[in-house]
mmCIF file of C-alpha atoms in Angstrom:
data_model
loop_
_atom_site.group_PDB
_atom_site.id
_atom_site.type_symbol
_atom_site.label_atom_id
_atom_site.label_comp_id
_atom_site.label_asym_id
_atom_site.label_seq_id
_atom_site.Cartn_x
_atom_site.Cartn_y
_atom_site.Cartn_z
ATOM 1 C CA MET A 1 -28.426 57.527 18.802
ATOM 2 C CA ILE A 2 -30.254 60.324 20.602
ATOM 3 C CA GLU A 3 -30.733 63.775 19.111
ATOM 4 C CA LEU A 4 -32.581 66.522 20.975
ATOM 5 C CA TYR A 5 -34.133 69.583 19.320
ATOM 6 C CA ARG A 6 -36.212 72.463 20.639
ATOM 7 C CA THR A 7 -37.752 75.442 18.929
ATOM 8 C CA ASP A 8 -37.221 78.807 20.621
ATOM 9 C CA GLY A 9 -38.800 81.574 18.625
ATOM 10 C CA PRO A 10 -38.191 81.031 14.914
ATOM 11 C CA ILE A 11 -35.102 78.857 15.418
ATOM 12 C CA THR A 12 -34.915 75.116 16.058
ATOM 13 C CA ARG A 13 -31.669 74.301 17.800
ATOM 14 C CA VAL A 14 -29.881 71.328 19.311
ATOM 15 C CA VAL A 15 -30.176 70.916 23.087
ATOM 16 C CA HIS A 16 -28.416 68.512 25.415
ATOM 17 C CA GLU A 17 -31.106 67.736 27.992
ATOM 18 C CA ILE A 18 -34.675 66.522 27.671
ATOM 19 C CA GLU A 19 -36.766 69.527 28.634
ATOM 20 C CA ASP A 20 -40.282 70.730 27.933
ATOM 21 C CA TRP A 21 -41.111 71.123 24.208
ATOM 22 C CA THR A 22 -38.126 68.986 23.222
ATOM 23 C CA TRP A 23 -38.243 66.726 20.190
ATOM 24 C CA VAL A 24 -36.450 63.512 21.094
ATOM 25 C CA LYS A 25 -35.212 61.833 17.934
ATOM 26 C CA LEU A 26 -34.088 58.239 18.471
ATOM 27 C CA THR A 27 -32.298 56.441 15.640
ATOM 28 C CA ALA A 28 -31.604 52.723 16.176
ATOM 29 C CA PRO A 29 -31.550 53.318 19.954
ATOM 30 C CA THR A 30 -29.678 51.077 22.360
ATOM 31 C CA SER A 31 -31.150 49.782 25.613
ATOM 32 C CA GLU A 32 -29.228 52.428 27.575
ATOM 33 C CA GLU A 33 -30.645 55.207 25.407
ATOM 34 C CA ILE A 34 -34.166 53.811 25.768
ATOM 35 C CA ASN A 35 -33.810 53.737 29.551
ATOM 36 C CA ARG A 36 -32.409 57.278 29.605
ATOM 37 C CA VAL A 37 -35.420 58.657 27.729
ATOM 38 C CA ALA A 38 -37.896 56.589 29.769
ATOM 39 C CA SER A 39 -36.416 57.805 33.050
ATOM 40 C CA ALA A 40 -36.461 61.445 31.897
ATOM 41 C CA LEU A 41 -40.141 61.238 30.879
ATOM 42 C CA PRO A 42 -42.191 59.580 33.646
ATOM 43 C CA GLY A 43 -45.024 57.335 32.535
ATOM 44 C CA LEU A 44 -43.339 56.299 29.279
ATOM 45 C CA ASP A 45 -43.223 52.544 28.625
ATOM 46 C CA PRO A 46 -39.798 51.466 27.258
ATOM 47 C CA ASP A 47 -41.488 48.704 25.247
ATOM 48 C CA ASP A 48 -43.313 51.331 23.180
ATOM 49 C CA LEU A 49 -39.984 53.038 22.487
ATOM 50 C CA MET A 50 -38.587 49.735 21.242
ATOM 51 C CA ALA A 51 -41.630 48.946 19.078
ATOM 52 C CA ALA A 52 -40.343 50.817 16.029
ATOM 53 C CA ASN A 53 -37.103 48.813 16.121
ATOM 54 C CA ASP A 54 -39.047 45.668 15.205
ATOM 55 C CA PRO A 55 -39.295 45.460 11.383
ATOM 56 C CA GLU A 56 -42.371 43.233 11.711
ATOM 57 C CA GLU A 57 -44.301 45.764 13.812
ATOM 58 C CA LYS A 58 -47.670 46.683 12.294
ATOM 59 C CA THR A 59 -49.007 50.191 11.829
ATOM 60 C CA ARG A 60 -51.327 51.244 14.624
ATOM 61 C CA LEU A 61 -52.612 54.059 16.817
ATOM 62 C CA ALA A 62 -52.634 53.417 20.564
ATOM 63 C CA TYR A 63 -53.557 55.584 23.538
ATOM 64 C CA GLU A 64 -51.899 55.258 26.924
ATOM 65 C CA ASP A 65 -52.534 57.228 30.107
ATOM 66 C CA SER A 66 -49.835 59.847 29.535
ATOM 67 C CA TYR A 67 -49.083 59.594 25.828
ATOM 68 C CA SER A 68 -50.260 58.481 22.403
ATOM 69 C CA LEU A 69 -48.346 56.081 20.152
ATOM 70 C CA ILE A 70 -48.503 56.341 16.354
ATOM 71 C CA LEU A 71 -46.782 53.665 14.287
ATOM 72 C CA VAL A 72 -46.529 54.129 10.523
ATOM 73 C CA ASP A 73 -44.291 52.677 7.819
ATOM 74 C CA VAL A 74 -41.763 54.783 5.922
ATOM 75 C CA PRO A 75 -39.823 53.878 2.752
ATOM 76 C CA THR A 76 -36.104 53.245 3.007
ATOM 77 C CA HIS A 77 -33.330 52.123 0.695
ATOM 78 C CA GLU A 78 -32.334 48.470 0.825
ATOM 79 C CA VAL A 79 -30.075 46.109 -1.109
ATOM 80 C CA ARG A 80 -31.632 42.781 -2.120
ATOM 81 C CA HIS A 81 -29.808 40.302 -4.386
ATOM 82 C CA THR A 82 -27.073 42.965 -4.885
ATOM 83 C CA ILE A 83 -29.737 45.304 -6.314
ATOM 84 C CA LYS A 84 -30.448 48.682 -4.703
ATOM 85 C CA THR A 85 -34.171 48.974 -4.120
ATOM 86 C CA TYR A 86 -36.727 50.058 -1.491
ATOM 87 C CA SER A 87 -38.369 48.488 1.503
ATOM 88 C CA THR A 88 -40.480 49.817 4.375
ATOM 89 C CA ILE A 89 -39.708 50.056 8.093
ATOM 90 C CA PRO A 90 -41.733 51.277 11.091
ATOM 91 C CA LEU A 91 -41.529 54.855 12.357
ATOM 92 C CA GLY A 92 -42.809 55.408 15.874
ATOM 93 C CA ILE A 93 -44.200 58.779 16.983
ATOM 94 C CA ILE A 94 -44.954 59.202 20.681
ATOM 95 C CA VAL A 95 -46.903 62.318 21.591
ATOM 96 C CA MET A 96 -46.644 63.425 25.208
ATOM 97 C CA PRO A 97 -48.162 66.531 26.862
ATOM 98 C CA ARG A 98 -44.982 68.594 26.277
ATOM 99 C CA ASN A 99 -42.768 66.409 24.108
ATOM 100 C CA VAL A 100 -42.683 64.474 20.866
ATOM 101 C CA ILE A 101 -40.510 61.383 20.500
ATOM 102 C CA THR A 102 -39.701 59.732 17.175
ATOM 103 C CA VAL A 103 -38.118 56.298 16.924
ATOM 104 C CA CYS A 104 -36.802 54.644 13.762
ATOM 105 C CA ALA A 105 -34.220 51.994 12.954
ATOM 106 C CA VAL A 106 -32.552 54.294 10.384
ATOM 107 C CA ASP A 107 -32.080 58.020 9.892
ATOM 108 C CA THR A 108 -35.135 58.309 7.685
ATOM 109 C CA ALA A 109 -35.542 61.041 5.107
ATOM 110 C CA ALA A 110 -39.018 61.664 6.525
ATOM 111 C CA LEU A 111 -37.461 63.408 9.553
ATOM 112 C CA ARG A 112 -34.240 64.977 8.275
ATOM 113 C CA PRO A 113 -35.851 68.123 6.791
ATOM 114 C CA PHE A 114 -37.303 69.106 10.175
ATOM 115 C CA HIS A 115 -34.032 69.637 12.031
ATOM 116 C CA ALA A 116 -32.425 70.873 8.806
ATOM 117 C CA GLY A 117 -34.817 73.837 8.889
ATOM 118 C CA THR A 118 -36.438 73.253 5.487
ATOM 119 C CA ILE A 119 -40.018 72.666 6.725
ATOM 120 C CA ARG A 120 -41.972 75.906 6.838
ATOM 121 C CA GLY A 121 -43.878 76.540 10.060
ATOM 122 C CA PHE A 122 -42.204 73.711 11.972
ATOM 123 C CA SER A 123 -42.000 74.086 15.743
ATOM 124 C CA THR A 124 -41.437 71.507 18.448
ATOM 125 C CA ARG A 125 -43.929 73.481 20.551
ATOM 126 C CA SER A 126 -46.762 72.672 18.113
ATOM 127 C CA ARG A 127 -47.006 68.968 18.836
ATOM 128 C CA ILE A 128 -50.163 68.196 16.854
ATOM 129 C CA SER A 129 -48.974 70.178 13.845
ATOM 130 C CA PHE A 130 -45.607 68.432 14.055
ATOM 131 C CA ILE A 131 -47.029 64.896 13.869
ATOM 132 C CA TYR A 132 -49.247 65.770 10.902
ATOM 133 C CA GLN A 133 -46.285 67.364 9.144
ATOM 134 C CA ILE A 134 -44.373 64.103 9.645
ATOM 135 C CA LEU A 135 -47.270 62.083 8.235
ATOM 136 C CA LEU A 136 -47.609 64.421 5.245
ATOM 137 C CA ARG A 137 -43.872 64.241 4.638
ATOM 138 C CA THR A 138 -44.077 60.418 4.785
ATOM 139 C CA SER A 139 -46.793 60.316 2.108
ATOM 140 C CA LEU A 140 -44.765 62.620 -0.140
ATOM 141 C CA LEU A 141 -41.703 60.444 0.402
ATOM 142 C CA TYR A 142 -43.652 57.410 -0.846
ATOM 143 C CA GLN A 143 -44.619 59.314 -3.980
ATOM 144 C CA GLN A 144 -40.992 60.223 -4.661
ATOM 145 C CA ALA A 145 -39.934 56.593 -4.198
ATOM 146 C CA LEU A 146 -42.763 55.383 -6.458
ATOM 147 C CA THR A 147 -41.697 57.820 -9.169
ATOM 148 C CA GLU A 148 -38.141 56.463 -8.916
ATOM 149 C CA VAL A 149 -39.389 52.870 -9.132
ATOM 150 C CA ASP A 150 -41.439 53.711 -12.221
ATOM 151 C CA GLY A 151 -38.373 55.374 -13.773
ATOM 152 C CA LYS A 152 -36.422 52.140 -13.321
ATOM 153 C CA ARG A 153 -39.316 50.243 -14.849
ATOM 154 C CA ARG A 154 -39.284 52.531 -17.916
ATOM 155 C CA GLU A 155 -35.521 52.048 -18.314
ATOM 156 C CA PHE A 156 -36.078 48.307 -18.108
ATOM 157 C CA GLU A 157 -38.805 48.434 -20.744
ATOM 158 C CA GLU A 158 -36.743 50.576 -23.139
ATOM 159 C CA ARG A 159 -33.967 47.990 -23.290
ATOM 160 C CA ILE A 160 -36.160 44.905 -23.069
ATOM 161 C CA GLU A 161 -35.014 43.718 -26.517
ATOM 162 C CA SER A 162 -31.434 43.394 -25.251
ATOM 163 C CA LEU A 163 -32.267 41.675 -21.944
ATOM 164 C CA SER A 164 -30.885 38.178 -21.869
ATOM 165 C CA ASP A 165 -29.963 36.831 -18.420
ATOM 166 C CA GLU A 166 -31.553 35.971 -15.092
ATOM 167 C CA LYS A 167 -30.328 39.189 -13.458
ATOM 168 C CA ASP A 168 -32.854 41.121 -15.520
ATOM 169 C CA LEU A 169 -35.648 38.903 -14.217
ATOM 170 C CA ILE A 170 -34.413 39.449 -10.668
ATOM 171 C CA ARG A 171 -34.417 43.232 -11.176
ATOM 172 C CA LEU A 172 -37.987 43.121 -12.434
ATOM 173 C CA HIS A 173 -38.975 40.914 -9.507
ATOM 174 C CA GLU A 174 -37.429 43.361 -7.018
ATOM 175 C CA LEU A 175 -39.376 46.253 -8.543
ATOM 176 C CA GLU A 176 -42.561 44.240 -8.213
ATOM 177 C CA SER A 177 -41.724 43.288 -4.604
ATOM 178 C CA THR A 178 -41.085 46.935 -3.743
ATOM 179 C CA LEU A 179 -44.527 47.908 -5.013
ATOM 180 C CA VAL A 180 -46.113 45.141 -2.941
ATOM 181 C CA TYR A 181 -44.369 46.438 0.190
ATOM 182 C CA PHE A 182 -45.406 50.000 -0.613
ATOM 183 C CA ASP A 183 -49.023 49.095 -1.286
ATOM 184 C CA THR A 184 -49.330 47.169 1.985
ATOM 185 C CA SER A 185 -47.648 49.899 4.049
ATOM 186 C CA LEU A 186 -49.610 52.722 2.441
ATOM 187 C CA ARG A 187 -52.895 51.008 3.228
ATOM 188 C CA GLY A 188 -51.808 50.602 6.848
ATOM 189 C CA ASN A 189 -50.796 54.254 7.016
ATOM 190 C CA GLY A 190 -54.159 55.201 5.530
ATOM 191 C CA SER A 191 -55.945 53.358 8.335
ATOM 192 C CA VAL A 192 -53.914 55.264 10.935
ATOM 193 C CA LEU A 193 -54.673 58.590 9.239
ATOM 194 C CA ALA A 194 -58.373 57.729 9.136
ATOM 195 C CA ARG A 195 -58.355 57.038 12.892
ATOM 196 C CA LEU A 196 -56.495 60.275 13.584
ATOM 197 C CA GLU A 197 -59.157 62.147 11.665
ATOM 198 C CA HIS A 198 -61.683 61.109 14.341
ATOM 199 C CA SER A 199 -59.311 61.187 17.304
ATOM 200 C CA GLU A 200 -60.359 63.182 20.370
ATOM 201 C CA ARG A 201 -56.974 63.245 22.095
ATOM 202 C CA LEU A 202 -55.074 64.284 18.942
ATOM 203 C CA LYS A 203 -57.908 66.316 17.499
ATOM 204 C CA PRO A 204 -56.513 68.746 14.933
ATOM 205 C CA GLY A 205 -57.209 72.462 14.990
ATOM 206 C CA PRO A 206 -58.008 74.474 11.843
ATOM 207 C CA GLU A 207 -54.385 74.571 10.661
ATOM 208 C CA GLU A 208 -53.695 70.970 11.648
ATOM 209 C CA GLU A 209 -56.916 69.848 9.948
ATOM 210 C CA GLU A 210 -55.576 71.113 6.632
ATOM 211 C CA LEU A 211 -52.302 69.227 7.168
ATOM 212 C CA LEU A 212 -54.212 66.048 8.022
ATOM 213 C CA GLN A 213 -56.401 66.332 4.933
ATOM 214 C CA ASP A 214 -53.312 66.921 2.788
ATOM 215 C CA ALA A 215 -51.714 63.810 4.289
ATOM 216 C CA LEU A 216 -54.865 61.772 3.586
ATOM 217 C CA VAL A 217 -55.038 62.990 -0.013
ATOM 218 C CA GLU A 218 -51.341 62.360 -0.674
ATOM 219 C CA ASN A 219 -51.557 58.898 0.911
ATOM 220 C CA ARG A 220 -54.537 57.957 -1.272
ATOM 221 C CA GLN A 221 -52.710 59.239 -4.319
ATOM 222 C CA ALA A 222 -49.654 57.152 -3.395
ATOM 223 C CA VAL A 223 -51.886 54.053 -3.044
ATOM 224 C CA GLU A 224 -53.302 54.675 -6.520
ATOM 225 C CA MET A 225 -49.811 55.182 -7.935
ATOM 226 C CA ALA A 226 -48.638 51.887 -6.409
ATOM 227 C CA GLN A 227 -51.620 50.021 -7.884
ATOM 228 C CA ILE A 228 -51.124 51.553 -11.339
ATOM 229 C CA TYR A 229 -47.401 50.799 -11.364
ATOM 230 C CA ARG A 230 -48.063 47.206 -10.246
ATOM 231 C CA ASP A 231 -50.460 46.746 -13.165
ATOM 232 C CA ILE A 232 -47.896 48.227 -15.552
ATOM 233 C CA ILE A 233 -45.141 45.946 -14.235
ATOM 234 C CA ASP A 234 -47.450 42.955 -14.726
ATOM 235 C CA GLY A 235 -47.730 44.033 -18.371
ATOM 236 C CA THR A 236 -43.952 44.445 -18.569
ATOM 237 C CA ARG A 237 -43.488 40.927 -17.194
ATOM 238 C CA ASP A 238 -45.898 39.554 -19.823
ATOM 239 C CA LEU A 239 -44.064 41.487 -22.525
ATOM 240 C CA MET A 240 -40.717 40.098 -21.374
ATOM 241 C CA SER A 241 -42.129 36.563 -21.354
ATOM 242 C CA SER A 242 -43.402 37.061 -24.909
ATOM 243 C CA VAL A 243 -40.022 38.395 -26.059
ATOM 244 C CA MET A 244 -38.194 35.446 -24.503
ATOM 245 C CA ASP A 245 -40.660 32.978 -26.034
ATOM 246 C CA ALA A 246 -40.158 34.590 -29.443
ATOM 247 C CA ARG A 247 -36.376 34.340 -29.012
ATOM 248 C CA LEU A 248 -36.673 30.675 -28.069
ATOM 249 C CA ASN A 249 -38.856 30.002 -31.107
ATOM 250 C CA ASN A 250 -36.314 31.720 -33.370
ATOM 251 C CA VAL A 251 -33.466 29.687 -31.905
ATOM 252 C CA MET A 252 -35.386 26.422 -32.280
ATOM 253 C CA GLN A 253 -36.317 27.365 -35.849
ATOM 254 C CA ARG A 254 -32.682 28.045 -36.761
ATOM 255 C CA LEU A 255 -31.509 24.819 -35.106
ATOM 256 C CA THR A 256 -34.163 22.866 -37.006
ATOM 257 C CA SER A 257 -33.074 24.469 -40.292
ATOM 258 C CA ILE A 258 -29.411 23.687 -39.616
ATOM 259 C CA THR A 259 -30.334 20.089 -38.749
ATOM 260 C CA LEU A 260 -32.268 19.799 -42.007
ATOM 261 C CA ILE A 261 -29.308 21.059 -44.055
ATOM 262 C CA LEU A 262 -26.845 18.763 -42.291
ATOM 263 C CA SER A 263 -29.108 15.765 -42.876
ATOM 264 C CA ILE A 264 -28.487 15.941 -46.666
ATOM 265 C CA PRO A 265 -24.769 14.961 -46.581
ATOM 266 C CA THR A 266 -25.563 12.481 -43.785
ATOM 267 C CA ILE A 267 -28.129 10.674 -45.950
ATOM 268 C CA ILE A 268 -25.896 10.624 -49.049
ATOM 269 C CA SER A 269 -22.817 9.423 -47.160
ATOM 270 C CA GLY A 270 -24.972 6.773 -45.464
ATOM 271 C CA LEU A 271 -26.217 5.459 -48.823
ATOM 272 C CA TYR A 272 -22.705 5.229 -50.213
ATOM 273 C CA GLY A 273 -21.523 3.523 -47.060
ATOM 274 C CA MET A 274 -23.794 0.497 -47.568
ATOM 275 C CA ASN A 275 -22.229 -2.824 -48.533
ATOM 276 C CA VAL A 276 -23.693 -3.252 -52.056
ATOM 277 C CA ASP A 277 -22.247 -3.992 -55.491
ATOM 278 C CA LEU A 278 -20.287 -0.968 -56.771
ATOM 279 C CA ASN A 279 -21.762 -1.453 -60.242
ATOM 280 C CA TRP A 280 -25.106 -0.334 -58.935
ATOM 281 C CA MET A 281 -23.841 2.797 -57.116
ATOM 282 C CA PRO A 282 -23.927 5.970 -59.277
ATOM 283 C CA LEU A 283 -20.480 7.471 -59.890
ATOM 284 C CA ALA A 284 -18.871 4.708 -57.821
ATOM 285 C CA LEU A 285 -16.477 3.750 -60.640
ATOM 286 C CA THR A 286 -16.300 7.186 -62.262
ATOM 287 C CA PRO A 287 -12.951 9.058 -62.095
ATOM 288 C CA HIS A 288 -13.152 11.807 -59.450
ATOM 289 C CA GLY A 289 -16.498 10.375 -58.363
ATOM 290 C CA PHE A 290 -15.888 11.282 -54.732
ATOM 291 C CA GLY A 291 -15.331 14.936 -55.627
ATOM 292 C CA ILE A 292 -18.394 14.987 -57.897
ATOM 293 C CA ILE A 293 -20.590 13.564 -55.118
ATOM 294 C CA CYS A 294 -19.213 16.043 -52.599
ATOM 295 C CA GLY A 295 -19.805 18.920 -55.033
ATOM 296 C CA MET A 296 -23.380 17.851 -55.745
ATOM 297 C CA THR A 297 -24.041 17.487 -52.009
ATOM 298 C CA SER A 298 -22.672 20.976 -51.387
ATOM 299 C CA ILE A 299 -24.860 22.431 -54.160
ATOM 300 C CA ILE A 300 -27.960 20.780 -52.695
ATOM 301 C CA CYS A 301 -27.100 22.151 -49.226
ATOM 302 C CA VAL A 302 -26.552 25.678 -50.611
ATOM 303 C CA LEU A 303 -29.831 25.614 -52.538
ATOM 304 C CA LEU A 304 -31.696 24.372 -49.460
ATOM 305 C CA SER A 305 -30.059 27.111 -47.367
ATOM 306 C CA LEU A 306 -31.191 29.773 -49.867
ATOM 307 C CA VAL A 307 -34.741 28.459 -49.744
ATOM 308 C CA LEU A 308 -34.762 28.525 -45.931
ATOM 309 C CA VAL A 309 -33.279 32.028 -45.796
ATOM 310 C CA ARG A 310 -35.842 33.294 -48.291
ATOM 311 C CA ARG A 311 -38.639 31.857 -46.182
ATOM 312 C CA GLY A 312 -37.169 33.530 -43.063
ATOM 313 C CA TRP A 313 -36.345 30.317 -41.258
ATOM 314 C CA MET A 314 -32.652 31.170 -40.889
#
């Protein structure tokens, strides 16, 4: 999908042709759309437009004769193992002399506020400021996603005593995987921001310098948040393992106690089932001997149960 925006005065509006100072927003573009943009902007390599569609594309900063290519990762919602979580995908920013092109496989939240008019000072005519606003917005988006991930982790920890099936382990694993993706992508984004800080072609002015520094600070803070949350989740995993081990020990302890109690009537019935002279078997010839033996066995089992309960083994 192609969306075209241009700022005239204080208003950013939709346009229908690629003109000077137009922001070309490509979302999951088709080959026809790629060719349309490439033909309208001479010198643009279609392969660079398609780069952001590859989920395996690495973050980088590249300079061509007539444009600069910035590839960063942005967070996006994803469903893994029927669980709604986060992943990261590439966002391509191509800066030309009079145009900015963004390419992403989804309609990312990093770009929506710009054409919605909620970003103060945004103008498609200020190309350098625009790209640093995108990068700052991306860093803030990571922080929001990290806060949401940590909220899910806290919910998980609060009900850890009632967790009992493999789905809970899968949820914890997905949270941990999300933080791994975030940490890797944030470090790549940090490398791109560091290169932009010393870039001659995309050298920021006084206002853009402040935006770039804000983006660097927010990115570093997001990296620290991801590391802290990963350490906390490691502790949560250890806690869950300890809880499950304690549950297993309790179950085995109860089963052992029950086995011990049931062994009493088994032993007595086994003794009376041996082929020996009845004269030598206690209560064998006594009236109601069977009931007396059963009663005594029951009393022994009850007394043993009371002892085990008092010791906390049942």
